[in-house]
Short mmCIF file of C-alpha atoms in Angstrom, two decimals:
data_model
loop_
_atom_site.label_atom_id
_atom_site.label_comp_id
_atom_site.label_asym_id
_atom_site.label_seq_id
_atom_site.Cartn_x
_atom_site.Cartn_y
_atom_site.Cartn_z
CA MET A 76 147.67 135.86 90.66
CA ARG A 77 150.48 134.06 88.82
CA ARG A 78 152.56 130.97 89.29
CA PRO A 79 156.03 131.81 90.60
CA ASP A 80 157.62 130.92 87.26
CA GLN A 81 155.47 133.38 85.31
CA GLN A 82 156.35 136.96 84.55
CA THR A 83 154.02 139.70 83.52
CA THR A 84 153.21 139.18 79.87
CA THR A 85 153.90 142.76 78.91
CA ARG A 86 157.08 143.70 80.78
CA PRO A 87 160.21 142.47 78.95
CA THR A 88 163.15 141.48 81.12
CA THR A 89 166.59 139.93 80.86
CA GLY A 90 168.04 136.48 81.45
CA PRO A 91 166.77 133.02 80.45
CA ALA A 92 163.50 131.83 81.94
CA PRO A 93 163.43 128.36 83.45
CA GLY A 94 161.18 125.87 81.75
CA THR A 95 160.41 127.93 78.66
CA GLY A 96 159.50 126.28 75.41
CA THR A 97 157.95 127.02 72.04
CA GLY A 98 154.40 126.79 70.83
CA ALA A 99 152.40 127.68 67.76
CA ASP A 100 150.04 130.61 67.90
CA ALA A 101 146.46 130.03 66.86
CA ASP A 102 144.87 133.21 68.15
CA ALA A 103 141.15 132.77 67.83
CA THR A 104 139.24 135.67 69.47
CA VAL A 105 137.44 139.50 67.91
CA ASP A 106 135.29 137.76 67.74
CA ALA A 107 134.83 131.81 66.66
CA PRO A 108 136.78 129.35 64.57
CA PRO A 109 139.27 130.60 61.98
CA GLY A 110 137.61 132.64 59.28
CA LYS A 111 134.24 132.43 60.94
CA GLY A 112 134.09 134.57 64.03
CA GLU A 113 134.10 138.32 64.13
CA ASP A 114 137.01 138.34 66.55
CA GLN A 115 139.21 136.05 64.54
CA ASP A 116 142.77 137.37 64.58
CA ARG A 117 145.88 135.64 63.32
CA HIS A 118 149.32 136.67 64.48
CA PRO A 119 152.81 135.30 64.05
CA ALA A 120 154.22 133.42 66.99
CA GLY A 121 155.90 135.75 69.42
CA PRO A 122 156.66 136.43 73.06
CA GLY A 123 154.16 134.89 75.42
CA PRO A 124 153.60 134.17 79.09
CA SER A 125 154.67 131.18 81.08
CA GLY A 126 156.93 129.28 78.76
CA THR A 127 154.66 129.09 75.73
CA GLY A 128 156.05 130.48 72.52
CA PRO A 129 159.35 132.34 72.40
CA ALA A 130 158.95 133.96 75.81
CA ALA A 131 160.48 137.30 76.62
CA PRO A 132 163.73 136.74 78.50
CA ARG A 133 163.73 137.32 82.24
CA THR A 134 165.85 136.80 85.31
CA ALA A 135 166.28 133.40 86.88
CA GLU A 136 164.54 134.68 90.01
CA GLY A 137 161.46 135.60 88.00
CA HIS A 138 161.74 139.35 88.64
CA PRO A 139 161.63 142.03 85.98
CA GLY A 140 165.00 143.01 84.61
CA ASP A 141 166.03 145.91 82.41
CA LEU A 142 162.85 147.81 81.59
CA THR A 143 164.46 149.58 78.64
CA THR A 144 165.13 146.36 76.74
CA THR A 145 162.46 145.37 74.28
CA ALA A 146 161.49 141.84 73.31
CA GLU A 147 163.79 142.15 70.31
CA GLY A 148 166.68 143.05 72.60
CA HIS A 149 167.18 146.63 71.42
CA PRO A 150 168.02 148.67 74.52
CA GLY A 151 166.47 152.05 75.10
CA ASP A 152 163.84 151.99 72.35
CA LEU A 153 160.70 151.02 74.27
CA THR A 154 159.17 154.48 74.00
CA THR A 155 155.98 155.86 72.52
CA GLU A 156 157.81 157.25 69.50
CA ALA A 157 159.75 154.05 68.85
CA VAL A 158 156.97 151.50 69.59
CA LEU A 159 153.45 152.89 69.89
CA ALA A 160 153.57 155.36 67.00
CA PRO A 161 154.84 152.80 64.43
CA TYR A 162 152.26 150.27 65.63
CA LEU A 163 149.39 152.73 65.17
CA ARG A 164 150.70 153.82 61.78
CA GLY A 165 150.91 150.18 60.69
CA GLN A 166 147.36 149.43 61.78
CA ALA A 167 146.13 152.59 60.07
CA ALA A 168 147.82 151.45 56.86
CA ASP A 169 146.11 148.05 57.19
CA PHE A 170 142.78 149.82 57.69
CA LEU A 171 143.21 151.88 54.52
CA ARG A 172 144.39 148.86 52.54
CA SER A 173 141.37 146.83 53.65
CA LEU A 174 139.07 149.73 52.80
CA ARG A 175 140.48 149.88 49.28
CA LEU A 176 140.01 146.11 48.85
CA HIS A 177 136.46 146.39 50.15
CA HIS A 178 135.62 149.00 47.54
CA GLU A 179 137.19 146.86 44.82
CA HIS A 180 135.35 143.66 45.77
CA SER A 181 132.01 144.99 46.98
CA ALA A 182 129.10 142.92 45.77
CA PRO A 183 125.37 142.54 46.54
CA ALA A 184 124.53 140.42 49.56
CA ASP A 185 123.07 137.63 47.41
CA ALA A 186 126.04 137.46 45.03
CA GLY A 187 128.55 135.91 47.39
CA GLY A 188 130.97 138.76 47.93
CA HIS A 189 133.55 136.58 49.70
CA ASP A 190 136.40 138.95 48.91
CA ALA A 191 134.38 141.89 50.24
CA ALA A 192 133.58 139.92 53.40
CA ALA A 193 137.27 139.15 53.92
CA ALA A 194 138.12 142.81 53.40
CA THR A 195 135.44 143.79 55.93
CA ARG A 196 136.91 141.42 58.51
CA ALA A 197 140.37 142.89 57.92
CA LEU A 198 138.90 146.38 58.21
CA ARG A 199 137.31 145.55 61.56
CA ARG A 200 140.48 143.82 62.73
CA ALA A 201 142.55 146.96 62.17
CA ALA A 202 139.84 149.17 63.68
CA ARG A 203 139.74 147.04 66.84
CA ARG A 204 143.50 147.22 67.27
CA ILE A 205 143.61 150.96 66.80
CA SER A 206 140.69 151.48 69.17
CA GLY A 207 142.10 149.12 71.81
CA SER A 208 145.52 150.77 71.70
CA LEU A 209 143.97 154.22 71.98
CA HIS A 210 142.12 153.02 75.08
CA THR A 211 145.09 151.37 76.81
CA PHE A 212 147.73 153.97 75.97
CA ARG A 213 145.49 157.04 76.16
CA ALA A 214 147.88 158.82 78.55
CA ALA A 215 150.66 158.72 75.94
CA LEU A 216 148.43 160.28 73.26
CA ASP A 217 146.40 163.41 72.74
CA PRO A 218 143.45 162.42 74.99
CA HIS A 219 140.75 164.38 73.15
CA TRP A 220 141.81 163.00 69.78
CA ALA A 221 142.15 159.46 71.16
CA ASP A 222 138.70 159.46 72.78
CA GLN A 223 137.00 160.81 69.68
CA LEU A 224 138.66 158.43 67.23
CA ARG A 225 138.13 155.45 69.54
CA ALA A 226 134.40 156.14 69.77
CA GLU A 227 134.09 156.46 65.99
CA LEU A 228 136.04 153.25 65.36
CA ALA A 229 133.84 151.40 67.88
CA TRP A 230 130.77 152.63 66.01
CA LEU A 231 132.18 151.50 62.66
CA SER A 232 133.30 148.10 63.91
CA GLY A 233 129.89 147.47 65.49
CA VAL A 234 127.99 148.39 62.33
CA LEU A 235 130.19 146.19 60.14
CA ALA A 236 130.06 143.24 62.55
CA ARG A 237 126.29 142.78 62.70
CA GLU A 238 125.75 141.28 59.25
CA HIS A 239 128.47 138.70 59.79
CA ALA A 240 127.18 137.94 63.30
CA TYR A 241 123.64 137.22 62.08
CA ALA A 242 124.93 134.99 59.28
CA GLY A 243 127.13 133.01 61.66
CA ARG A 244 124.32 132.70 64.19
CA LEU A 245 121.93 131.31 61.61
CA THR A 246 124.49 128.75 60.43
CA ARG A 247 125.20 127.69 63.99
CA LEU A 248 121.54 127.25 64.92
CA VAL A 249 120.55 125.41 61.75
CA GLU A 250 123.46 122.99 62.12
CA ALA A 251 122.58 122.40 65.76
CA LEU A 252 118.94 121.73 64.86
CA HIS A 253 120.03 119.24 62.22
CA GLN A 254 122.21 117.38 64.72
CA LEU A 255 119.55 117.40 67.42
CA SER A 256 116.81 116.11 65.13
CA GLY A 257 118.99 113.43 63.50
CA PRO A 258 118.58 109.67 63.85
CA ALA A 259 120.38 109.63 67.20
CA LEU A 260 118.93 112.21 69.54
CA PRO A 261 121.54 113.04 72.21
CA ALA A 262 120.69 111.91 75.71
CA ALA A 263 119.73 114.61 78.18
CA ARG A 264 122.84 116.10 79.71
CA GLY A 265 123.01 115.31 83.38
CA ALA A 266 121.51 112.39 85.25
CA ARG A 267 119.59 109.72 83.36
CA ALA A 268 118.44 106.52 85.00
CA ALA A 269 120.60 103.58 83.97
CA GLY A 270 117.64 101.33 83.30
CA GLU A 271 115.54 103.85 81.45
CA THR A 272 114.17 102.48 78.22
CA SER A 273 114.67 104.01 74.79
CA ALA A 274 110.97 104.79 74.49
CA SER A 275 111.44 108.32 75.73
CA ASP A 276 114.26 108.84 73.22
CA ALA A 277 112.10 107.69 70.35
CA GLN A 278 109.25 109.87 71.55
CA GLY A 279 111.58 112.85 71.85
CA ARG A 280 112.99 112.27 68.36
CA ALA A 281 109.52 112.16 66.91
CA ALA A 282 108.42 115.36 68.62
CA LEU A 283 111.64 117.14 67.75
CA GLY A 284 111.56 115.96 64.15
CA VAL A 285 108.10 117.46 63.67
CA GLY A 286 109.09 120.89 64.94
CA ALA A 287 112.71 121.09 63.77
CA ALA A 288 111.92 121.94 60.17
CA ARG A 289 109.48 124.67 61.16
CA ALA A 290 111.85 125.98 63.80
CA GLY A 291 114.63 126.14 61.22
CA ALA A 292 112.41 128.00 58.79
CA LEU A 293 111.35 130.46 61.50
CA LEU A 294 114.95 131.12 62.49
CA GLU A 295 115.97 131.56 58.87
CA ARG A 296 113.23 134.14 58.29
CA ARG A 297 114.09 136.10 61.42
CA LEU A 298 117.86 136.05 61.10
CA THR A 299 117.91 136.55 57.33
CA LEU A 300 115.75 139.63 57.75
CA ALA A 301 118.07 140.91 60.48
CA ARG A 302 121.08 140.20 58.29
CA THR A 303 119.57 142.03 55.34
CA ARG A 304 118.82 145.06 57.47
CA SER A 305 122.35 144.98 58.87
CA HIS A 306 123.78 144.78 55.35
CA SER A 307 121.78 147.83 54.34
CA ALA A 308 122.87 149.66 57.48
CA ALA A 309 126.52 148.83 56.75
CA LEU A 310 126.25 150.09 53.18
CA GLN A 311 124.60 153.25 54.41
CA ALA A 312 127.30 153.74 57.03
CA LEU A 313 130.11 153.25 54.50
CA GLY A 314 128.60 155.95 52.33
CA SER A 315 127.97 158.42 55.13
CA SER A 316 129.89 161.58 55.90
CA ARG A 317 130.58 160.16 59.35
CA PHE A 318 132.47 157.23 57.87
CA HIS A 319 134.42 159.48 55.51
CA ALA A 320 135.47 161.56 58.51
CA VAL A 321 136.69 158.38 60.25
CA ALA A 322 138.60 157.31 57.13
CA ASP A 323 140.20 160.76 56.89
CA ALA A 324 141.25 160.58 60.55
CA VAL A 325 142.79 157.14 60.04
CA ALA A 326 144.56 158.37 56.91
CA LEU A 327 146.13 161.15 58.96
CA LEU A 328 147.07 158.62 61.63
CA ALA A 329 148.96 156.61 59.01
CA SER A 330 151.42 159.49 58.68
CA ASP A 331 151.21 161.34 62.00
CA VAL A 332 150.40 160.04 65.49
CA PRO A 333 149.26 162.84 67.87
CA LEU A 334 151.32 162.12 70.98
CA ALA A 335 150.72 163.81 74.31
CA PRO A 336 152.83 166.90 75.10
CA GLY A 337 156.17 165.92 76.60
CA THR A 338 155.98 162.35 75.28
CA THR A 339 159.25 162.63 73.35
CA GLY A 340 162.01 160.94 75.27
CA ARG A 341 159.74 159.49 77.96
CA THR A 342 160.89 156.34 79.73
CA PRO A 343 159.55 152.85 78.93
CA GLU A 344 157.20 153.15 81.90
CA ALA A 345 154.94 155.27 79.68
CA LEU A 346 154.05 152.05 77.84
CA LEU A 347 154.76 149.37 80.43
CA GLU A 348 152.54 150.77 83.16
CA PRO A 349 149.37 151.07 81.01
CA ALA A 350 150.01 147.60 79.57
CA GLU A 351 150.40 146.10 83.03
CA ARG A 352 147.23 147.84 84.22
CA ALA A 353 145.38 146.19 81.31
CA GLU A 354 146.80 142.85 82.39
CA GLN A 355 145.82 143.36 86.02
CA ARG A 356 142.26 144.27 85.04
CA LEU A 357 142.07 141.03 83.06
CA LEU A 358 143.42 138.93 85.93
CA ALA A 359 140.98 140.53 88.36
CA ALA A 360 138.05 139.91 86.02
CA VAL A 361 139.03 136.25 85.55
CA ALA A 362 139.44 135.76 89.30
CA ALA A 363 135.91 137.09 89.83
CA LEU A 364 134.24 134.77 87.30
CA PRO A 365 131.46 132.52 88.65
CA PRO A 366 132.56 129.10 89.97
CA ALA A 367 132.57 126.04 87.76
CA ASP A 368 129.47 124.49 89.39
CA THR A 369 127.26 127.45 88.45
CA GLU A 370 123.94 126.66 86.78
CA PRO A 371 124.52 127.05 83.01
CA TYR A 372 121.04 128.52 82.49
CA ASN A 373 121.80 131.52 84.69
CA GLU A 374 122.03 134.14 81.97
CA ALA A 375 122.72 136.89 84.50
CA GLN A 376 126.30 135.66 84.74
CA ASP A 377 127.02 135.99 81.02
CA ALA A 378 128.00 139.65 81.40
CA ALA A 379 131.02 138.79 83.56
CA TRP A 380 132.32 136.43 80.88
CA HIS A 381 131.75 138.98 78.14
CA GLN A 382 133.70 141.53 80.17
CA ALA A 383 136.57 139.07 80.58
CA ARG A 384 136.58 138.56 76.81
CA LEU A 385 136.86 142.29 76.14
CA LEU A 386 139.63 142.70 78.72
CA LEU A 387 141.51 139.75 77.24
CA ARG A 388 141.36 141.43 73.85
CA LEU A 389 142.75 144.69 75.26
CA HIS A 390 145.53 142.76 76.99
CA ARG A 391 146.44 140.94 73.78
CA TYR A 392 146.62 144.20 71.85
CA ALA A 393 148.80 145.78 74.55
CA HIS A 394 151.03 142.71 74.35
CA GLU A 395 151.36 143.24 70.60
CA VAL A 396 152.35 146.87 71.09
CA VAL A 397 154.95 146.34 73.82
CA LEU A 398 156.45 143.00 72.79
CA GLY A 399 155.76 143.12 69.06
CA ALA A 400 153.61 139.96 68.81
CA ALA A 401 150.60 138.25 70.32
CA ALA A 402 150.79 136.00 73.38
CA PRO A 403 150.41 132.40 72.11
CA ALA A 404 149.38 131.11 75.55
CA LEU A 405 146.21 133.20 75.41
CA ALA A 406 145.08 131.98 71.99
CA SER A 407 143.01 129.05 73.28
CA CYS A 408 141.49 131.20 76.01
CA GLY A 409 140.39 133.82 73.49
CA HIS A 410 138.93 131.14 71.23
CA ALA A 411 136.94 129.67 74.13
CA LEU A 412 135.53 133.08 75.04
CA ASP A 413 134.58 133.69 71.40
CA LEU A 414 132.69 130.38 71.35
CA HIS A 415 131.09 131.35 74.65
CA ARG A 416 129.85 134.63 73.18
CA ASP A 417 128.54 132.88 70.05
CA ALA A 418 126.67 130.26 72.10
CA VAL A 419 125.14 132.91 74.38
CA GLU A 420 123.85 134.91 71.43
CA ALA A 421 122.59 131.79 69.64
CA ALA A 422 120.68 130.69 72.75
CA ALA A 423 119.14 134.16 73.03
CA ALA A 424 118.08 134.01 69.37
CA ALA A 425 116.41 130.62 69.92
CA ALA A 426 114.60 131.92 72.99
CA ALA A 427 113.44 135.03 71.13
CA ALA A 428 112.12 132.90 68.27
CA ALA A 429 110.25 130.69 70.75
CA ARG A 430 108.37 133.77 71.96
CA THR A 431 106.90 134.32 68.49
CA PRO A 432 103.09 134.52 68.85
CA ARG A 433 100.92 131.63 67.69
CA ILE A 434 103.67 129.16 66.79
CA ALA A 435 102.91 125.45 66.91
CA PRO A 436 103.74 123.55 70.12
CA ALA A 437 106.14 121.28 68.20
CA THR A 438 108.01 124.32 66.89
CA ALA A 439 108.26 125.80 70.38
CA TYR A 440 109.48 122.44 71.69
CA ALA A 441 112.23 122.28 69.06
CA LEU A 442 113.31 125.82 69.86
CA GLY A 443 113.38 124.99 73.58
CA VAL A 444 115.62 121.99 72.94
CA LEU A 445 117.83 124.19 70.76
CA HIS A 446 118.04 126.82 73.49
CA ALA A 447 119.05 124.19 76.04
CA ASP A 448 121.68 122.81 73.67
CA GLN A 449 123.26 126.23 73.18
CA ARG A 450 123.27 126.97 76.91
CA HIS A 451 125.17 123.73 77.43
CA GLU A 452 127.59 124.91 74.74
CA VAL A 453 128.03 127.98 76.92
CA GLU A 454 128.93 125.73 79.82
CA ALA A 455 131.36 123.74 77.66
CA ALA A 456 133.11 126.91 76.47
CA ARG A 457 133.55 128.06 80.06
CA ALA A 458 135.10 124.70 80.95
CA VAL A 459 137.55 124.97 78.04
CA PHE A 460 138.52 128.46 79.17
CA ARG A 461 139.25 127.24 82.68
CA GLU A 462 141.35 124.37 81.34
CA THR A 463 143.41 126.57 79.02
CA TRP A 464 143.85 129.64 81.25
CA PRO A 465 147.66 129.84 81.63
CA TYR A 466 147.85 131.56 85.02
CA ALA A 467 147.32 130.14 88.48
CA THR A 468 144.45 132.57 89.02
CA ALA A 469 141.60 131.22 91.10
CA LEU A 470 138.68 130.93 88.71
CA THR A 471 136.09 131.41 91.41
CA ALA A 472 134.75 134.53 92.98
CA PRO A 473 136.37 135.38 96.33
#
């Protein structure tokens, strides 16, 4: 699954690695470009796989070394009490801090509320990390407590994400419509006869120009309505007893992490084994992705890519817990999968709008062109992922 010069990204070892270097981390997940996507996470540069970023030391033969040595080089402290508990307490503190900022900067949806939006993103960021860590390291924690809190945090993160998702989707589609209906209509992707005249381009521009404005207005009505409803649902959720119960549970987590019985003094394997299982699930999912020559309009294959994105997120969070920082080599991959998710959802929104009853043919035509454009963005995001994937994993199904 890996090149010979690559170690597992979550098992720290000893000795210098051949061919290692440094690289800047630009982790773009959650959830989209910096500050735009719901999975946008920024981390300081830290240990990473395969010679990118300050890699965790390992033996010259490429085999794991001392399993009780952390990335910081402190022997014997890679335990749940020394690593996992402080991480969860820190994320819980971030959650509570973001919640306080959200209350301070809350504003109506039509009044801007940029500070409240930033606080909401930080709130979801902390919730995702807590939930992901509870999932990966469930065996080291009280399982009943972990399952219950993880489900509640997933509910909260989903409710808070919808408003931002609809706003980003509308912006993406309107900008794409503007580019497609501009003075230079892009040529059809794929084969086009070399001697074909520009008459078809001019005809296409004219037809698209007629329907683009109406298509944009239709999308704005639909997505703005969905965003407004999501905003109301988020406000209702933040004022509910269910949310207050979640906040109380996170507040308790900030001071006390319910570890599983007998966790005290457990060996580093209690963390390393779950982290490596998360990595292996990711590698298996990537290896099973559809081949590069797959038809981009085959929406049935989107689910496999979405699953890979979720597993990559869990792997990144496990990497943060065990090695203390994100894996820089996976930043571009996460960003590509975020763009893939955004393009898939934007294409689905365009297709749904095109099914609106009694719309003009020109409007339907513009929405069809928009749908095709977003599906090709899906294909482009998949290509970027394949180019930036740091392991020698075969990116085709066996």
